CSV table of C-alpha atoms and ligand atoms in Angstrom, one decimal:
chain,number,residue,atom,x,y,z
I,1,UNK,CA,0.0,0.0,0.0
I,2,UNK,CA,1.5,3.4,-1.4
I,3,UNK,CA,0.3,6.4,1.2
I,4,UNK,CA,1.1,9.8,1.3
I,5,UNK,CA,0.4,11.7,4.5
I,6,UNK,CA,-2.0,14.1,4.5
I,7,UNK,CA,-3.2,17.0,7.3
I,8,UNK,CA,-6.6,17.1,6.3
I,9,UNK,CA,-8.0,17.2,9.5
I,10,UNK,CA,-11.4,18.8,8.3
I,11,UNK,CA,-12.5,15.2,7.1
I,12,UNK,CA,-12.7,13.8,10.4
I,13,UNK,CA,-15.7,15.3,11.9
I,14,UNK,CA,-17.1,13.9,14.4
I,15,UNK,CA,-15.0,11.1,14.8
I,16,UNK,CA,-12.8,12.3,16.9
I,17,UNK,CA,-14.8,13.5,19.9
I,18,UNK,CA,-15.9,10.1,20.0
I,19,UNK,CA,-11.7,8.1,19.9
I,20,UNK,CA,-11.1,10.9,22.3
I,21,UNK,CA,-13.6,9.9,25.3
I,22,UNK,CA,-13.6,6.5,24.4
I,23,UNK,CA,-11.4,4.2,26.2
I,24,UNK,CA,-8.4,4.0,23.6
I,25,UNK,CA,-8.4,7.9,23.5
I,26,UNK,CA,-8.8,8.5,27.5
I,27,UNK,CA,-5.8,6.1,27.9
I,28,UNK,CA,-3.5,8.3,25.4
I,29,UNK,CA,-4.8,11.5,27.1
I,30,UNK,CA,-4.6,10.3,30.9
I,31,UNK,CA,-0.8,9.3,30.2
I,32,UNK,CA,0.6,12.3,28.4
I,33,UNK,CA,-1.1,14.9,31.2
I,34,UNK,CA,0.2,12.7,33.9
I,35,UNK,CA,3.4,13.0,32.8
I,36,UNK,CA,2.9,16.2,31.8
I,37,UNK,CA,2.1,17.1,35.0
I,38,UNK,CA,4.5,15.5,36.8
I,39,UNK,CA,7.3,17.4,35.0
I,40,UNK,CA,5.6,20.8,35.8
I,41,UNK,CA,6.1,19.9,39.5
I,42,UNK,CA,3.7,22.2,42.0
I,43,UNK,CA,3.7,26.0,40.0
I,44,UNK,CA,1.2,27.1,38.4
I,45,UNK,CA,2.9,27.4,34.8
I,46,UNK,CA,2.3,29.0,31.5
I,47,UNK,CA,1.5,26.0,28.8
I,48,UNK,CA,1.0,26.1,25.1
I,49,UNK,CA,-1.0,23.8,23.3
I,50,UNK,CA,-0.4,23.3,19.9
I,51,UNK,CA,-3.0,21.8,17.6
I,52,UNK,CA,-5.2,21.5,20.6
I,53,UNK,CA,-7.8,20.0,18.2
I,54,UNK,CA,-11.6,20.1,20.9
I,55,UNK,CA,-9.3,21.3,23.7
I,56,UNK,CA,-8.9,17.7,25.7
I,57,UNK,CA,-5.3,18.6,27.4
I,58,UNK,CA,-6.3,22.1,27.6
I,59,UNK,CA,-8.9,21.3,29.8
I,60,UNK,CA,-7.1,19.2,32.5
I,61,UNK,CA,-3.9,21.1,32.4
I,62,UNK,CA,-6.4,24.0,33.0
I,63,UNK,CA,-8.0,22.3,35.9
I,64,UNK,CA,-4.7,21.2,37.2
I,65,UNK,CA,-4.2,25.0,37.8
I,66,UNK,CA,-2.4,26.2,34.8
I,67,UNK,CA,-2.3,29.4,32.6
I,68,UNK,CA,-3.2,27.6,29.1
I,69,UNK,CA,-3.0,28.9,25.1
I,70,UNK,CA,-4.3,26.4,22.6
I,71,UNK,CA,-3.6,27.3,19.2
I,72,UNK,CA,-5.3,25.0,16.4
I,73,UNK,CA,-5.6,25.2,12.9
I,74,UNK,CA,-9.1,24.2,12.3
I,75,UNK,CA,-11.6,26.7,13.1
I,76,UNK,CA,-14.3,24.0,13.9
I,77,UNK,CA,-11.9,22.4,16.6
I,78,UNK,CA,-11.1,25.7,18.0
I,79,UNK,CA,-14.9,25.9,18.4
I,80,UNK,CA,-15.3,22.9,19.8
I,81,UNK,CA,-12.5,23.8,22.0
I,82,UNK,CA,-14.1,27.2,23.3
I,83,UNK,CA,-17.6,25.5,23.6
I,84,UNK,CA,-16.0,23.3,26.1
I,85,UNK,CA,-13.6,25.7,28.1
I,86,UNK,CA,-17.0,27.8,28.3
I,87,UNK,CA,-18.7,25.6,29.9
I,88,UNK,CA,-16.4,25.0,32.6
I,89,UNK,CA,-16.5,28.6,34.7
I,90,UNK,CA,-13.7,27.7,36.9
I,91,UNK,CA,-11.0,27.1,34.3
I,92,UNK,CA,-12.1,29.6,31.6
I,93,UNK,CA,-10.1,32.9,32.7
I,94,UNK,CA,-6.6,30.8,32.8
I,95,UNK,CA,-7.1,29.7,29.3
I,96,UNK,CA,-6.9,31.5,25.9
I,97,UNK,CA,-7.7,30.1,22.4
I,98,UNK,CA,-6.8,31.5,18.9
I,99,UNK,CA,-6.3,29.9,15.6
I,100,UNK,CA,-3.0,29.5,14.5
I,101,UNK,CA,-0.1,26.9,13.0
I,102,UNK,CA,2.6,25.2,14.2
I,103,UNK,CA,4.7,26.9,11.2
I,104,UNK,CA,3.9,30.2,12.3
I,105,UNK,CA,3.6,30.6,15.8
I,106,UNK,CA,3.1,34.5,17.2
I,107,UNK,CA,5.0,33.9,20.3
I,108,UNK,CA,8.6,35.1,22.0
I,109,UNK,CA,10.8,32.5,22.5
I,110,UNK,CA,11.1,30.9,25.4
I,111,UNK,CA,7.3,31.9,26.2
I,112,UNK,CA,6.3,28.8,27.9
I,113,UNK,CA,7.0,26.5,30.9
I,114,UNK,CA,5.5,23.9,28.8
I,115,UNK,CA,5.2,23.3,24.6
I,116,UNK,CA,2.9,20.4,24.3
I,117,UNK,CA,1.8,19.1,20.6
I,118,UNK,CA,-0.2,16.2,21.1
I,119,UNK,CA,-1.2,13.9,18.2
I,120,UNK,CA,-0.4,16.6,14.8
I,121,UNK,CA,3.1,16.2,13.5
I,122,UNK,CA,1.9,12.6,12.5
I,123,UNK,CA,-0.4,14.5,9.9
I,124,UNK,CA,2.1,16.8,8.4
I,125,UNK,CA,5.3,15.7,6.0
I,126,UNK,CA,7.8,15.7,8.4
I,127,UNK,CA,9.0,16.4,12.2
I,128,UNK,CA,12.1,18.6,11.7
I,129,UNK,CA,10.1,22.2,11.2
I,130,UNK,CA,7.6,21.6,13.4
I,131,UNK,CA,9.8,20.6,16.3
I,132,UNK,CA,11.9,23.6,15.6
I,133,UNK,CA,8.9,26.0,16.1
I,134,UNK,CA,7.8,24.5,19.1
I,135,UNK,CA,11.2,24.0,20.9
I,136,UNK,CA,12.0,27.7,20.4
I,137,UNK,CA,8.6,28.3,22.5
I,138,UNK,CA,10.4,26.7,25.8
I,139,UNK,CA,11.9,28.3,28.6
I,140,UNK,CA,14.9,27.6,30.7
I,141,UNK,CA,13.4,24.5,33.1
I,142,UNK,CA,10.4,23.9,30.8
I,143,UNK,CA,9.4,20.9,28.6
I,144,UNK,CA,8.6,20.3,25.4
I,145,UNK,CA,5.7,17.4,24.9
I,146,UNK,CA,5.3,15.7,21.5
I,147,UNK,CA,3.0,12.8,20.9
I,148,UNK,CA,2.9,11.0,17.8
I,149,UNK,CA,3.0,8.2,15.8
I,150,UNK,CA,5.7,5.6,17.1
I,151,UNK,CA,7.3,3.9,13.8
I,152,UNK,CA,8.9,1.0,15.8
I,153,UNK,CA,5.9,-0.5,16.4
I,154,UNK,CA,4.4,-0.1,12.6
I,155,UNK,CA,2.2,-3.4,11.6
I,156,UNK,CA,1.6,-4.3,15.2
I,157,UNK,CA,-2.1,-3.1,15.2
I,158,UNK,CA,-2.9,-4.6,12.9
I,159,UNK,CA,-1.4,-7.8,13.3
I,160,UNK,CA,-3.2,-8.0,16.5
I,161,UNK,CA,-6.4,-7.1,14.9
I,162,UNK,CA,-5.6,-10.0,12.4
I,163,UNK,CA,-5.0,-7.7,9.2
I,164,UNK,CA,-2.1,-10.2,8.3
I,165,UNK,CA,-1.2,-9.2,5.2
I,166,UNK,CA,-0.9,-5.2,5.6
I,167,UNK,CA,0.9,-6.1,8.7
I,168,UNK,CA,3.4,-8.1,7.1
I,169,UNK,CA,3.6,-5.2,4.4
I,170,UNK,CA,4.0,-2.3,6.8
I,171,UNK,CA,7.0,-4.9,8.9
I,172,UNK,CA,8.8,-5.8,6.5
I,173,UNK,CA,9.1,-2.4,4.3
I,174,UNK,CA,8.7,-0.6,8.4
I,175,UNK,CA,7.3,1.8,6.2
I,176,UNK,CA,6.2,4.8,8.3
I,177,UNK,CA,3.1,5.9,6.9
I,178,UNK,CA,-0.2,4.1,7.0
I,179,UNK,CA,-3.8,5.1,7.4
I,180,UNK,CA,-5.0,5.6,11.1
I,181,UNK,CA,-8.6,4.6,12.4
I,182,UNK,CA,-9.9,7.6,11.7
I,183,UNK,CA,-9.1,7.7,8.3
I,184,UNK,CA,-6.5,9.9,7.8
I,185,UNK,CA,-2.8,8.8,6.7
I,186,UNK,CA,-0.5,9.2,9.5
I,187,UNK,CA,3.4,9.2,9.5
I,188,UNK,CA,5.6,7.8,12.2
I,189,UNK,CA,8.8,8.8,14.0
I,190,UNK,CA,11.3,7.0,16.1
I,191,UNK,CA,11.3,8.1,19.5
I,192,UNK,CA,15.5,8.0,18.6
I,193,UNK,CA,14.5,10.8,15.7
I,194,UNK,CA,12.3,12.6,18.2
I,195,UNK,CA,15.3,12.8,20.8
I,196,UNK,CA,17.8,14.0,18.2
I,197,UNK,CA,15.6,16.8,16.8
I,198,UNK,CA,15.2,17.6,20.7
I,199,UNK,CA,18.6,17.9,20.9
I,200,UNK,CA,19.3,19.6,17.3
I,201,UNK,CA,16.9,22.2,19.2
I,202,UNK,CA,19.1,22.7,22.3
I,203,UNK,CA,16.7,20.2,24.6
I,204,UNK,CA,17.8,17.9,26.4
I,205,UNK,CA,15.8,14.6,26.0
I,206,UNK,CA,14.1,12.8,29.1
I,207,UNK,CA,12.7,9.4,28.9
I,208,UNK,CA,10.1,8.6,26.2
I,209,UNK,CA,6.9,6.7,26.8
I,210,UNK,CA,5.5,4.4,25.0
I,211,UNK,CA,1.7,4.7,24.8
I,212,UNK,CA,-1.1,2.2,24.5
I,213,UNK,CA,0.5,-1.0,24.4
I,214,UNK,CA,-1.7,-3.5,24.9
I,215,UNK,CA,-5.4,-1.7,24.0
I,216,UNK,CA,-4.2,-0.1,20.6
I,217,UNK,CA,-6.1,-2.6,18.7
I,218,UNK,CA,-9.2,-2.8,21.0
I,219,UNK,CA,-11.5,-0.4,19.0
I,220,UNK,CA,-14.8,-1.7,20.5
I,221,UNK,CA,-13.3,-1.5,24.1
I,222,UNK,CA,-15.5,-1.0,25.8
I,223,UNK,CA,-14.4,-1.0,29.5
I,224,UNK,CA,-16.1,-0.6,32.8
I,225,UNK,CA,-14.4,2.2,35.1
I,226,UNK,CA,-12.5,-0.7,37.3
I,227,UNK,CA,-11.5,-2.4,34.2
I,228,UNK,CA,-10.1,0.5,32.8
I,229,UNK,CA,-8.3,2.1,36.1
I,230,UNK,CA,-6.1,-1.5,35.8
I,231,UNK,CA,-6.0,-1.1,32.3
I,232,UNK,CA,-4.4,2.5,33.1
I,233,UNK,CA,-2.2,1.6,35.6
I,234,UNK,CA,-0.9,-1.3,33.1
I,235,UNK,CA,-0.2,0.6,30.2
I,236,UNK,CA,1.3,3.2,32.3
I,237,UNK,CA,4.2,0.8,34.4
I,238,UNK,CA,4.5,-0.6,31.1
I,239,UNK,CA,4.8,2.8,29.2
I,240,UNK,CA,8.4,3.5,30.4
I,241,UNK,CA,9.9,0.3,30.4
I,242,UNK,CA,11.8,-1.9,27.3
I,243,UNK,CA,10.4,-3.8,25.8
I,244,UNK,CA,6.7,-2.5,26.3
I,245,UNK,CA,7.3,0.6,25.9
I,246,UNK,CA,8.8,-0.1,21.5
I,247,UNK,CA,5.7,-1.4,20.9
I,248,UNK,CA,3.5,1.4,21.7
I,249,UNK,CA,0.9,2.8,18.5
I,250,UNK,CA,2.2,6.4,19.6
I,251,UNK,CA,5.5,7.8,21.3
I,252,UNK,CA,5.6,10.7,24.0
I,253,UNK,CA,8.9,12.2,23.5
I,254,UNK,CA,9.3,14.6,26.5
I,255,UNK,CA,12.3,17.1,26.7
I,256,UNK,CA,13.7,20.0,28.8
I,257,UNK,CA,15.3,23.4,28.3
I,258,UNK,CA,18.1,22.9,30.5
I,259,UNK,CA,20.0,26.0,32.3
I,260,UNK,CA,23.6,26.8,30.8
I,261,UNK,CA,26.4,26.9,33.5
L,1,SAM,C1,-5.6,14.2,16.2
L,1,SAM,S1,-6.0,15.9,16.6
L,1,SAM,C2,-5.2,16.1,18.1
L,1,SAM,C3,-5.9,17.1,19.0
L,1,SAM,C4,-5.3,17.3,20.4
L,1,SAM,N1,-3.9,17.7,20.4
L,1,SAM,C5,-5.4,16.0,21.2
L,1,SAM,O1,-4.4,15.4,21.5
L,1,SAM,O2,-6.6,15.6,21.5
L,1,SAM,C6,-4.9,16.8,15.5
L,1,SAM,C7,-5.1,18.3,15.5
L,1,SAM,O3,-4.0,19.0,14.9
L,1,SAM,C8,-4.5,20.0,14.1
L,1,SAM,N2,-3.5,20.5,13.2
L,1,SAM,C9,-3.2,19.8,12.0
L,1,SAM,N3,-2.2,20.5,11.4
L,1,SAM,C10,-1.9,21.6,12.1
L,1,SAM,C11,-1.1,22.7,12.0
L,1,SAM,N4,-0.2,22.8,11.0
L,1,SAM,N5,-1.0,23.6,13.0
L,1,SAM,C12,-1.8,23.5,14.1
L,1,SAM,N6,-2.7,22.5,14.2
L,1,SAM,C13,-2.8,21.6,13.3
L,1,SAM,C14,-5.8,19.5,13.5
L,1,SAM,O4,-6.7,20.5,13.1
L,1,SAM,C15,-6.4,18.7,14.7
L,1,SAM,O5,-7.2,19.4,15.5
């Protein structure tokens, strides 16, 4: 199968509200602010949120008691976004929404405590720009967040789903590109890629997570709340450790500004 990647999020509709609360899409988003989260320590911190698509991680950083900008690209997302932040009284004066791109971003450098770009360079043609425009966005002592698509583990969805034969295509070409459940071609990166670009931009990479391990290919999961909080917990000891961690569907590459001597 020949795919080019493609950023037309527009196509997706409605689609992904429903991934996103669903169990596969609560596991990806309870992981990456938990960790999040756990590098911003106790201050109350200024995030950006790139391609903040409905506003999901601008919402519980928000909550936690951060200053939050999402910037998206799609003006029906950024509505979906503000719909959402409106509705919640208590977070809506420590967050700000506008449209914008990741190739164009109208902030300083070093702006932010926190860069996080959850789930879009995976749509776009390649990592190196984007990265660059985000990691320019992070102050001394703050991290930069990227989730995408993890190209080790290309094929394995599938496979597990029992899609033999495009498995067996995508392992043994490990071609990067392939077309997601919600029917838009994504493009993958190695969490060894991610860490050099972090580095090419004067980060300093910390350990990468592997996300959703062992429910990627569970698309009708369906899970009560018990089942899922073990499911959680799972993925998560398993999300930082070899060899779990390789055969995640996506990669959180997580990286500091650190201060010069
Ligand atoms: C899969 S959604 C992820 C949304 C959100 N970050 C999350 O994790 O739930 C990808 C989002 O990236 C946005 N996007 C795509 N290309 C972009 C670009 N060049 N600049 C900013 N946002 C972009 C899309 O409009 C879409 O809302």
């Amino acid at each position: 199968m020949t795919t080019t990647p493609s950023s037309d999020f527009a196509t997706v509709g409605t689609g992904y509200a429903a991934y996103s609360s669903g169990g596969r899409g609560r596991l990806r988003h309870d992981i990456t602010a938990r960790r999040v989260l756990a590098e911003l320590g106790e201050r109350s911190a200024r995030v950006l949120d790139v391609g903040c698509g409905d506003g999901e991680m601008v919402l519980r950083l928000a909550a936690a008691g951060h200053h939050v900008t999402g910037v998206e690209k799609s003006s029906g997302m950024l509505t979906s976004a503000a719909d959402r932040v409106a509705a919640d009284p208590e977070i809506a004066g420590r967050v700000t929404l506008a449209e914008g791109d990741v190739y164009d971003l109208p902030f300083e450098d070093g702006a932010f405590d926190a860069v996080v770009c959850h789930g879009v360079v995976m749509y776009l043609p390649d990592s190196v720009a984007p990265l660059a425009h985000l990691a320019r966005l992070v102050a001394v002592g703050g991290v930069l967040s990227v989730l995408t698509k993890n190209q080790l583990a290309v094929g394995v969805r599938e496979a597990l789903s029992g899609d033999y034969a495009s498995a067996r295509a995508q392992i043994e070409s490990g071609q990067a590109a392939s077309v997601g459940n919600l029917g838009i071609t994504t493009r993958g990166d190695t969490p060894e890629h991610l860490d050099d670009l972090a580095r090419a931009n004067g980060l300093t990479p910390l350990p990468w997570q592997g996300v959703r391990i062992f429910h990627d290919h569970r698309t009708d999961w369906k899970p009560t709340e018990e089942e899922y909080r073990e499911a959680l917990e799972t993925e998560w000891a398993a999300s930082s450790r070899s060899p779990y961690r390789e055969l995640g569907r996506l990669v959180h590459a997580v990286a500091r500004r650190e201060a010069t001597a």
